Each structure stands twice: as C-alpha cells, then as structure tokens.
Rosetta silent file (secondary structure, phi, psi, omega in degrees, C-alpha in Angstrom):
SEQUENCE: SQPACCALQIALIELWKSWGITPTVVLGHSSGEMAAAYACGTLSLEDAMIAAFYRGMYMVQDAGKGKMAAVGLSEQEALEMLKNDGYEGTVCVAAVNSPTNVTLSGDPEPIEQICAKLTAANVFARALRINCAFHSHHMVPFAKQLQHALRDLRASRSYPGVSMISSVTKGTVLDGSELSADYWVRNMCNTVHFVDAISTLVKQFEPTVVIEIGNHPALQGPIRQCFLALGTSGIPILGSIARESDERKTMLWTLATLFSIGASIAWQSV
SCORE:     score description
SCORE:     0.000 S_00000001
   1 L     0.000  -21.800 -175.337   36.178   73.463   61.726 S_00000001
   2 H   -63.717  -42.735  175.675   37.552   70.628   59.576 S_00000001
   3 H   -60.722  -37.941  179.309   34.143   69.125   58.674 S_00000001
   4 H   -65.215  -43.693  178.785   32.915   72.619   57.744 S_00000001
   5 H   -63.417  -43.752 -179.705   35.976   73.266   55.570 S_00000001
   6 H   -64.312  -41.968  179.080   35.678   69.881   53.896 S_00000001
   7 H   -61.922  -41.676  178.412   31.956   70.389   53.257 S_00000001
   8 H   -63.400  -44.050  179.810   32.656   73.793   51.690 S_00000001
   9 H   -62.141  -42.511  179.239   35.379   72.332   49.473 S_00000001
  10 H   -65.184  -39.707  177.475   33.106   69.514   48.318 S_00000001
  11 H   -61.555  -41.013  177.737   30.328   72.004   47.586 S_00000001
  12 H   -65.952  -40.064  176.641   32.745   74.055   45.462 S_00000001
  13 H   -58.414  -44.536 -179.106   33.889   70.912   43.634 S_00000001
  14 H   -69.012  -35.816  177.773   30.271   70.110   42.799 S_00000001
  15 H   -65.835  -45.907  177.045   29.545   73.684   41.721 S_00000001
  16 H   -59.475  -41.008  179.921   32.567   73.683   39.398 S_00000001
  17 H   -62.295  -41.330 -179.742   31.440   70.317   38.034 S_00000001
  18 H   -65.482  -22.781  177.861   27.944   71.668   37.317 S_00000001
  19 L   -92.547    4.589  176.699   29.606   74.459   35.303 S_00000001
  20 L    92.145    9.191 -176.848   31.578   71.916   33.277 S_00000001
  21 L  -105.474  110.880  178.616   34.893   72.256   35.133 S_00000001
  22 L  -129.203  153.223 -175.734   36.397   68.947   36.277 S_00000001
  23 L   -85.398  158.622  167.831   39.996   68.044   37.166 S_00000001
  24 L  -104.874  -22.216  176.044   42.488   65.779   35.459 S_00000001
  25 E  -149.527  143.230  179.686   44.734   65.712   38.544 S_00000001
  26 E  -130.123  152.803  170.564   44.147   66.691   42.186 S_00000001
  27 E  -153.423  158.331 -177.687   46.325   67.224   45.227 S_00000001
  28 L  -135.837  159.577  177.753   45.740   68.603   48.694 S_00000001
  29 L  -110.940  113.900  179.032   47.608   70.294   51.520 S_00000001
  30 L    59.837 -121.516 -177.330   47.002   68.656   54.928 S_00000001
  31 L   -65.113  -17.700  178.378   43.237   68.361   55.510 S_00000001
  32 H   -64.025  -15.677  178.837   42.668   69.426   51.894 S_00000001
  33 H   -66.714  -24.490  179.690   43.557   65.887   50.851 S_00000001
  34 H   -68.547  -43.602  176.130   40.123   64.693   51.977 S_00000001
  35 H   -67.933  -35.772  177.167   38.354   66.956   49.489 S_00000001
  36 H   -62.566  -40.965  178.663   40.953   66.020   46.863 S_00000001
  37 H   -64.724  -35.268  175.451   40.158   62.341   47.453 S_00000001
  38 H   -67.397  -42.821 -175.835   36.464   63.121   46.969 S_00000001
  39 H   -62.050  -31.390 -178.786   37.160   65.103   43.789 S_00000001
  40 L   -95.568    3.635  175.127   38.934   62.177   42.149 S_00000001
  41 L    88.688    4.915 -178.175   36.293   59.649   43.215 S_00000001
  42 L   -75.203  -42.458  176.929   38.374   57.812   45.803 S_00000001
  43 L  -110.332  139.813  173.324   36.226   58.773   48.806 S_00000001
  44 L   -73.265  168.510  176.027   32.452   59.059   48.805 S_00000001
  45 H   -57.030  -45.668 -178.745   30.809   62.152   50.252 S_00000001
  46 H   -61.731  -47.455 -177.407   29.982   60.192   53.400 S_00000001
  47 H   -68.332  -36.219  177.614   33.489   58.805   53.877 S_00000001
  48 H   -62.824  -42.092 -179.576   35.156   62.178   53.198 S_00000001
  49 H   -71.765  -34.889  176.136   32.988   63.827   55.855 S_00000001
  50 H   -64.716  -44.498  178.617   33.567   60.990   58.330 S_00000001
  51 H   -61.358  -42.274  179.685   37.325   61.301   57.826 S_00000001
  52 H   -64.891  -40.787 -178.449   37.133   65.078   58.303 S_00000001
  53 H   -62.928  -53.176 -175.462   35.033   64.739   61.458 S_00000001
  54 H   -71.352  -36.072  177.049   37.261   62.258   63.259 S_00000001
  55 H   -60.428  -47.187  179.355   40.517   63.837   62.084 S_00000001
  56 H   -65.169  -40.323 -177.660   39.360   67.200   63.397 S_00000001
  57 H   -61.831  -43.780 -178.452   37.995   65.739   66.629 S_00000001
  58 H   -76.882  -34.937 -178.408   41.260   64.058   67.578 S_00000001
  59 H   -64.516  -39.943 -176.618   43.544   66.863   66.425 S_00000001
  60 H   -74.890   -6.882  174.579   41.862   69.494   68.598 S_00000001
  61 H   -67.595  -12.705  175.973   42.404   67.337   71.681 S_00000001
  62 H   -87.482    2.036 -175.270   45.886   68.845   71.603 S_00000001
  63 L   -52.749  130.109  178.278   44.377   72.330   72.083 S_00000001
  64 L    87.124   -4.223 -174.965   46.480   74.464   74.392 S_00000001
  65 L  -109.996  -12.737 -176.153   49.444   72.094   74.338 S_00000001
  66 L  -136.448  177.899 -178.888   51.206   72.987   71.101 S_00000001
  67 E  -152.812  155.975  178.825   52.133   75.794   68.759 S_00000001
  68 E  -135.040  157.509  179.919   52.972   76.301   65.087 S_00000001
  69 E  -150.248  144.902  172.673   54.916   78.904   63.117 S_00000001
  70 E   -96.404  131.794 -177.718   55.592   79.819   59.502 S_00000001
  71 E  -134.059  149.891 -177.772   59.264   80.525   58.807 S_00000001
  72 L   -88.330   63.543  178.083   61.246   81.668   55.779 S_00000001
  73 L  -131.477  156.081  171.243   63.581   78.694   55.505 S_00000001
  74 L   -76.566  168.924  178.212   63.951   75.803   53.100 S_00000001
  75 H   -59.511  -46.648 -178.265   63.246   72.309   54.380 S_00000001
  76 H   -64.117  -41.602  178.232   66.949   71.502   54.615 S_00000001
  77 H   -62.238  -41.472 -179.482   67.742   74.771   56.408 S_00000001
  78 H   -65.794  -44.051  179.974   64.949   74.156   58.891 S_00000001
  79 H   -63.275  -40.892  179.067   66.045   70.577   59.595 S_00000001
  80 H   -65.435  -40.633  178.636   69.651   71.678   60.116 S_00000001
  81 H   -62.255  -46.074 -178.908   68.553   74.469   62.473 S_00000001
  82 H   -62.055  -38.348  179.338   66.423   72.097   64.562 S_00000001
  83 H   -71.424  -49.000 -175.231   69.315   69.632   64.808 S_00000001
  84 H   -68.624  -32.255 -177.873   72.077   72.134   65.497 S_00000001
  85 L   -94.237    5.285  173.935   70.068   74.135   68.039 S_00000001
  86 L    77.804   27.253 -178.261   68.848   71.102   69.941 S_00000001
  87 L   -99.797   -1.934  178.608   65.166   71.275   69.043 S_00000001
  88 L   -60.984  134.877 -177.969   64.794   67.796   67.588 S_00000001
  89 L    96.747  -20.072  177.841   62.126   65.923   69.502 S_00000001
  90 L  -115.675  -26.094  178.872   60.308   69.082   70.551 S_00000001
  91 E  -138.136  143.435  177.721   59.790   70.817   67.181 S_00000001
  92 E  -139.005  168.886  173.304   59.531   69.391   63.670 S_00000001
  93 E   -81.102  111.251 -177.036   58.886   70.502   60.113 S_00000001
  94 E   -83.827  -34.426 -177.994   55.113   70.124   59.809 S_00000001
  95 E  -152.220  137.353  173.920   54.763   71.284   56.212 S_00000001
  96 E  -103.758   98.384 -170.295   57.065   72.142   53.325 S_00000001
  97 E   -85.181  -34.432  179.053   54.972   74.806   51.606 S_00000001
  98 E  -156.622  173.462  179.821   57.451   76.180   49.082 S_00000001
  99 L   -61.431  -17.516 -177.273   61.206   76.048   48.452 S_00000001
 100 L  -127.212   19.986 -179.437   61.665   78.952   50.882 S_00000001
 101 E  -149.424  127.136  175.503   58.851   78.490   53.405 S_00000001
 102 E  -130.296  161.819  172.991   58.057   75.783   55.927 S_00000001
 103 E  -107.832  129.359  176.389   55.692   75.419   58.860 S_00000001
 104 E   -99.767  150.674 -177.463   57.163   74.343   62.187 S_00000001
 105 E  -147.166  142.521  178.333   55.124   72.527   64.820 S_00000001
 106 E   161.148 -148.135 -177.143   55.746   71.385   68.374 S_00000001
 107 L   -71.657  144.011 -173.325   56.012   72.481   71.959 S_00000001
 108 H   -58.667  -48.156 -174.798   55.074   76.135   72.648 S_00000001
 109 H   -63.398  -47.303  176.732   58.263   77.367   74.340 S_00000001
 110 H   -61.239  -37.481  177.631   60.700   76.088   71.691 S_00000001
 111 H   -61.273  -43.550  179.308   58.495   77.501   68.913 S_00000001
 112 H   -64.454  -39.859  178.368   58.584   80.910   70.610 S_00000001
 113 H   -63.172  -43.905 -179.623   62.359   80.691   71.027 S_00000001
 114 H   -63.206  -43.768  179.337   62.853   79.816   67.367 S_00000001
 115 H   -60.629  -41.721  179.908   60.651   82.708   66.224 S_00000001
 116 H   -65.196  -43.105 -179.148   62.614   85.123   68.379 S_00000001
 117 H   -64.848  -44.860 -178.025   65.981   83.830   67.099 S_00000001
 118 H   -68.139  -40.927  178.264   64.979   83.959   63.452 S_00000001
 119 H   -60.817  -42.104  178.534   63.419   87.408   63.778 S_00000001
 120 H   -63.982  -26.254  179.270   66.631   88.680   65.386 S_00000001
 121 L   -94.165   12.242  179.980   68.526   87.253   62.398 S_00000001
 122 L    61.240   34.200  174.002   66.165   89.051   59.965 S_00000001
 123 L  -108.357  133.324 -178.828   64.590   85.771   58.858 S_00000001
 124 L   -57.695  131.112  175.859   60.826   85.713   58.470 S_00000001
 125 E  -155.564  124.424 -178.372   59.134   83.923   61.377 S_00000001
 126 E  -140.317  121.284  176.139   55.518   84.244   62.449 S_00000001
 127 E   -67.581  137.118  179.500   53.676   82.240   65.078 S_00000001
 128 L   -83.884  152.837 -179.949   50.331   81.027   63.792 S_00000001
 129 L   -81.012   67.430 -178.467   47.093   81.790   65.604 S_00000001
 130 L  -152.211  139.627 -176.635   46.618   78.206   66.643 S_00000001
 131 L  -111.155   29.592  174.788   47.253   76.421   69.925 S_00000001
 132 L  -124.450  156.395  179.727   47.679   72.915   68.515 S_00000001
 133 L  -112.986   78.039  179.665   50.759   71.252   67.043 S_00000001
 134 L   -66.514  153.565  176.872   49.453   69.557   63.906 S_00000001
 135 L    55.888   42.906  178.756   51.730   67.189   61.949 S_00000001
 136 L  -144.181 -175.448  177.697   54.034   66.634   64.917 S_00000001
 137 H   -61.529  -17.891  177.776   54.663   64.252   67.814 S_00000001
 138 H   -65.478  -23.298 -178.013   51.647   65.873   69.494 S_00000001
 139 H   -87.263  -19.627 -174.073   49.392   63.957   67.096 S_00000001
 140 H   -58.075  -39.401  179.836   50.913   60.499   67.687 S_00000001
 141 H   -60.453  -18.643 -178.211   48.859   59.745   70.845 S_00000001
 142 H  -100.724    2.300 -174.278   45.685   59.990   68.741 S_00000001
 143 H   -62.654  -48.684 -178.214   46.888   57.820   65.858 S_00000001
 144 H   -65.284  -35.740  178.894   45.375   54.531   67.048 S_00000001
 145 H   -65.144  -42.689  179.436   42.087   56.233   67.883 S_00000001
 146 H   -66.964  -42.069  179.673   41.819   57.736   64.405 S_00000001
 147 H   -61.048  -40.350  178.791   42.755   54.458   62.750 S_00000001
 148 H   -67.114  -42.271 -178.462   40.055   52.669   64.737 S_00000001
 149 H   -63.288  -30.837 -177.167   37.450   55.333   63.961 S_00000001
 150 L  -102.986   18.637 -175.051   38.149   55.031   60.234 S_00000001
 151 L   -61.494  -27.910 -178.147   38.453   51.236   60.165 S_00000001
 152 L   -94.444    2.626 -179.814   35.363   50.878   57.935 S_00000001
 153 L   -65.096  133.571 -178.530   36.441   53.553   55.453 S_00000001
 154 L  -119.151  111.806  179.249   36.514   52.148   51.931 S_00000001
 155 L   -91.675  137.278  178.933   38.723   53.832   49.365 S_00000001
 156 L  -107.981  168.901  173.604   38.027   53.213   45.677 S_00000001
 157 L   -70.525  150.887 -178.420   40.170   53.680   42.619 S_00000001
 158 L   -62.666  158.925  173.353   40.127   57.161   41.127 S_00000001
 159 L   -56.382  147.600  174.488   37.797   58.100   38.290 S_00000001
 160 L   -56.252  131.530  178.453   39.232   57.188   34.864 S_00000001
 161 L    83.451    4.094  178.743   41.438   60.022   33.666 S_00000001
 162 L  -124.425  125.020 -179.108   41.776   61.638   37.113 S_00000001
 163 E  -111.868  153.819  174.140   44.939   61.193   39.201 S_00000001
 164 E  -120.465  128.477  176.182   45.711   62.113   42.798 S_00000001
 165 E   -99.572  130.749 -176.714   49.168   63.238   43.890 S_00000001
 166 L   -90.167  132.344  171.744   49.955   62.610   47.551 S_00000001
 167 L   -94.999    3.043  173.522   51.540   65.254   49.762 S_00000001
 168 L   -89.206  -43.853 -175.362   51.964   62.562   52.431 S_00000001
 169 L   -99.233   34.732  173.315   54.137   60.210   50.372 S_00000001
 170 L    59.415   42.189  170.569   56.381   62.929   48.903 S_00000001
 171 L    86.181   17.029  175.960   54.535   63.466   45.661 S_00000001
 172 L   -76.468  152.073  179.312   53.796   59.943   44.522 S_00000001
 173 E   -89.609  127.364 -177.386   50.793   59.391   42.258 S_00000001
 174 E  -102.027  152.346  173.325   48.084   57.255   43.877 S_00000001
 175 L   -95.313   -4.663  176.259   45.432   55.126   42.224 S_00000001
 176 L   108.767  -33.378 -176.303   43.113   55.721   45.180 S_00000001
 177 L   -67.786  -14.767 -178.106   43.081   52.307   46.798 S_00000001
 178 L   -78.058  -11.704 -170.281   45.897   53.398   49.168 S_00000001
 179 L   -86.036   56.295  176.695   43.663   55.891   51.020 S_00000001
 180 L   -86.107 -172.998 -179.257   42.643   53.591   53.861 S_00000001
 181 H   -56.735  -39.222 -178.694   42.576   54.478   57.564 S_00000001
 182 H   -60.365  -38.262  179.684   46.373   54.104   57.782 S_00000001
 183 H   -62.827  -41.769 -176.200   46.871   56.784   55.134 S_00000001
 184 H   -73.419  -24.367  170.913   44.748   59.305   57.042 S_00000001
 185 H   -65.925  -45.279  177.970   46.720   58.625   60.214 S_00000001
 186 H   -64.446  -36.737  177.101   49.886   59.515   58.311 S_00000001
 187 H   -60.299  -35.620 -179.642   48.093   62.554   56.892 S_00000001
 188 H   -78.505  -38.620 -170.528   47.447   63.747   60.470 S_00000001
 189 H   -95.304  -31.140 -168.979   50.842   62.936   61.989 S_00000001
 190 L   -93.576  171.709  178.722   53.429   63.313   59.222 S_00000001
 191 L   -65.521  142.125  173.359   54.997   66.185   57.324 S_00000001
 192 E   -86.969  110.980 -178.386   53.024   67.755   54.453 S_00000001
 193 E   -94.817   66.560 -175.711   55.334   67.467   51.421 S_00000001
 194 H   -66.146  -38.473  179.956   53.520   70.060   49.329 S_00000001
 195 H   -61.224  -42.968  178.943   56.624   71.025   47.326 S_00000001
 196 H   -64.102  -38.388  179.006   57.151   67.429   46.228 S_00000001
 197 H   -65.038  -42.311  178.444   53.492   67.157   45.210 S_00000001
 198 H   -66.545  -37.417  177.561   53.722   70.326   43.097 S_00000001
 199 H   -60.702  -44.057  177.044   56.962   69.068   41.541 S_00000001
 200 H   -62.687  -41.558  178.791   55.205   65.867   40.468 S_00000001
 201 H   -55.727  -48.377 -176.311   52.303   67.919   39.117 S_00000001
 202 H   -70.587  -46.161 -172.746   54.596   69.977   36.882 S_00000001
 203 H   -75.395  -33.506 -175.297   56.950   67.225   35.756 S_00000001
 204 H  -101.390  -24.345 -172.424   54.420   64.457   35.103 S_00000001
 205 H  -118.824  -15.127  178.176   51.209   66.284   34.195 S_00000001
 206 L    45.011   66.476 -175.406   52.236   69.658   32.698 S_00000001
 207 L   -65.621  149.057  176.047   49.154   71.534   33.970 S_00000001
 208 L  -101.126  -19.584  177.276   47.623   74.351   31.929 S_00000001
 209 L  -159.800  147.819  177.749   45.675   75.872   34.833 S_00000001
 210 E  -122.244  131.141  175.905   45.397   75.365   38.601 S_00000001
 211 E  -117.358  123.338  176.703   42.215   76.016   40.591 S_00000001
 212 L   -87.935  131.809 -178.698   42.426   76.208   44.378 S_00000001
 213 L  -106.999  112.799 -179.959   39.376   74.843   46.178 S_00000001
 214 L   170.271 -178.946 -176.314   38.760   76.447   49.554 S_00000001
 215 L   -79.543   -8.156  177.852   37.442   79.456   51.425 S_00000001
 216 L  -163.837  139.953 -178.766   40.478   81.568   50.450 S_00000001
 217 L   -76.275   63.913 -175.113   43.322   81.065   47.921 S_00000001
 218 L   -70.148  -19.128 -176.147   45.942   80.766   50.666 S_00000001
 219 L   -97.897    2.057 -179.731   48.188   78.507   48.597 S_00000001
 220 H   -58.654  -44.779  179.556   48.506   80.745   45.540 S_00000001
 221 H   -61.529  -53.738  177.719   51.758   82.241   46.825 S_00000001
 222 H   -58.339  -40.207  178.951   53.426   78.916   47.688 S_00000001
 223 H   -63.015  -43.407  179.710   52.295   77.366   44.394 S_00000001
 224 H   -62.229  -41.612  178.375   53.713   80.306   42.449 S_00000001
 225 H   -62.906  -40.003  177.415   57.026   80.010   44.335 S_00000001
 226 H   -63.171  -44.133  179.595   57.151   76.290   43.522 S_00000001
 227 H   -60.612  -44.251 -179.585   56.484   76.983   39.845 S_00000001
 228 H   -62.045  -41.899  179.678   59.246   79.582   39.706 S_00000001
 229 H   -65.166  -27.677 -179.979   61.732   77.201   41.339 S_00000001
 230 L   -89.673    2.016 -179.544   60.814   74.575   38.752 S_00000001
 231 L    74.662   22.702 -179.253   61.328   77.032   35.889 S_00000001
 232 L  -111.014  128.341  178.248   57.626   77.074   35.084 S_00000001
 233 L  -141.326  161.194  176.726   55.780   80.337   34.551 S_00000001
 234 L    90.535   -2.811  177.165   52.609   81.509   32.911 S_00000001
 235 L   -82.876  119.481  179.135   50.322   78.841   34.382 S_00000001
 236 L   -62.092  134.819  175.841   47.204   80.582   35.772 S_00000001
 237 E  -117.890  105.697 -170.240   46.660   79.899   39.483 S_00000001
 238 E  -110.650  150.538  175.488   43.031   80.699   40.227 S_00000001
 239 L  -101.120  171.577  176.035   40.949   80.756   43.378 S_00000001
 240 L   -99.874  -62.817  174.015   37.337   79.781   43.932 S_00000001
 241 L  -131.742  167.656 -177.338   36.200   82.182   46.636 S_00000001
 242 L  -145.556  150.742  177.722   38.081   84.600   48.872 S_00000001
 243 L   -59.938  143.046  176.057   37.646   86.257   52.225 S_00000001
 244 L    59.156   26.761  176.359   35.923   89.656   52.208 S_00000001
 245 L  -130.823  150.301  177.446   34.943   89.198   48.559 S_00000001
 246 L   -66.212  119.637 -173.072   31.602   88.514   46.936 S_00000001
 247 H   -60.450  -44.733 -176.928   31.629   84.740   46.404 S_00000001
 248 H   -66.268  -41.261  178.873   29.574   84.714   43.201 S_00000001
 249 H   -62.919  -40.624 -179.919   31.600   87.503   41.602 S_00000001
 250 H   -64.790  -44.796  178.431   34.834   85.722   42.480 S_00000001
 251 H   -62.093  -42.947 -178.346   33.605   82.419   41.052 S_00000001
 252 H   -68.806  -33.811  176.274   32.360   84.097   37.873 S_00000001
 253 H   -63.241  -44.610  178.092   35.661   85.950   37.430 S_00000001
 254 H   -64.279  -40.257  178.472   37.501   82.632   37.640 S_00000001
 255 H   -61.556  -42.758  178.657   34.991   81.069   35.246 S_00000001
 256 H   -62.956  -38.876  177.836   35.539   83.896   32.771 S_00000001
 257 H   -64.109  -42.443  177.904   39.306   83.387   33.024 S_00000001
 258 H   -61.661  -41.566  178.438   38.880   79.674   32.357 S_00000001
 259 H   -62.962  -39.250 -177.056   36.722   80.445   29.306 S_00000001
 260 H   -67.635  -20.805  179.551   39.333   82.890   28.014 S_00000001
 261 L  -105.207   13.379  170.321   41.993   80.157   28.023 S_00000001
 262 L   104.820    7.561  179.766   39.806   77.634   26.219 S_00000001
 263 L   -71.341  145.559  176.192   37.787   75.779   28.863 S_00000001
 264 L   -88.494  120.453 -173.435   34.432   74.368   27.800 S_00000001
 265 L  -106.476  137.808  173.634   31.699   75.866   30.017 S_00000001
 266 L   -85.980   76.984 -171.465   28.234   74.442   30.703 S_00000001
 267 H   -58.660  -29.153 -177.275   26.669   77.891   30.333 S_00000001
 268 H   -66.288  -17.670 -178.453   23.131   76.620   30.845 S_00000001
 269 H   -99.603   -5.647 -175.839   24.031   75.773   34.468 S_00000001
 270 L   -81.238    0.000    0.000   25.738   79.057   35.342 S_00000001
C-alpha cells in the first residue's frame, strides 16, 4: 500500500501546485516523509516511488509477527511505563503523535497486555488493525536490505524558499542533501518524532495555514493538540480529500478556505 499512498500524495501535491498552492515548509509522519521530500524538491518522482516501494516491501515482511497500539500517554509516561513494567526490548514508542498520544509497537503479546492494563486504568488504549510492528526492533533485520536497495538514491537540496522539517531527527530542519539511503533506514526503524517536528514548524516558521496531503486528514487531531500545547490557536488545519467524501468537493472547499484567508489561486486551472 505504501507506493499507492505515496503516488496519491504526489498527485495531490501536483494538483495543489496546478491551482497555485505551493508550500514554504513541509514535514511528514512516517512514510509521509517520502511525499514531503518530493514536495520540497529533494527527491524526484522516480526516487520517491522507489523509496516507497522498497520501504513497503521490507516492512510487510514482518506481517503476522508484530502489533501496534495507540495509547493516551505522553512520550515520557510511555517510556516510564515500558521500563517499570519490564517491556523494554519487546515494545517501544513507535511514534509521538501529540503531547498526549503515542503509538506503541512490538511483540503481539506484550502489546495486548499493555492495552488491557491501560484500559483497566481508564487510559485510552486501542490496538491498531495491523499485524506488523513498524518503527521497532522488528524492522532492524531489514535495515541493510533497504539501505542496499536505495544505494543509488540521489537526494538534492530543497527548492529555494522551501524547507523540510524531519520527524526522524527530532524536528531539525534539513537542506535535503541528508535524505540518502541511511536516512530512509532510520525513517523505517526509528521513532517518529512528530511533536518535535510540529514544534519546530511553529517556533521557526510561524505557519499561517497547514494543508494535510493524504487520503484522509488523520493528523488534524494530533496537529491541533500540538498547537494547543504550544499556545498557538487559530491556524487553519485543512485536509485535501477524506474518506467517504466527494474528493472534488472536499478539494474545492479547502481551496475556497485558502482563498478566503488570502491565498493566490490559479483560477484558470481549477
């Protein structure tokens, strides 16, 4: 599914561009970083799709061996729980989505135990409908294979005036040249530091609007929670398309919202 998702994201990026909407800063969550790298000019269409293909191919080799769960804990709370309850080495924090929500990843039985314990303590915990343990020790056996597959990938510097914030390197701003094969291995194996990336976005770039690129605006909630924790409110967080909604109507609604806040639209292309 990763090549399909990446292709859809790139198509949406190009559609927005044809309507006159281009980014000044991009960031991605997990596999979304490949489309973000394309949007800022670091990866070509070919290289973005190659990265998506091999990343997806190796990740699904863990199918049936792992499990993931979303839980209502902060990163620090989750790390302390894993340490105190003896789950280190079998479960890890796969993604820090917001100040009060993380994704856990690891071996199936410990994930189920954690969900049961947290639910009994009236803490939100929900196992995800996925039988792989992304961003965990389950991915490490495929690291060398992915690095070899992407050995010819050539990352360029970002377009002038467009920055990329990394959710791999805890919110640092990249110039694009860092996105070699080694970076995408870390993207597959390491924690997604989405909160740090959003913090950098707010503190260094002061965004006026955020557009989520994907098949559903799944990150609107986490982004809003991050903004609130940072004392930032009033920034529109818009989606591109959404499940069970007419795609063109959704895109045009977002376009109209962008126009209402001062965006310059290429109306002849709409």
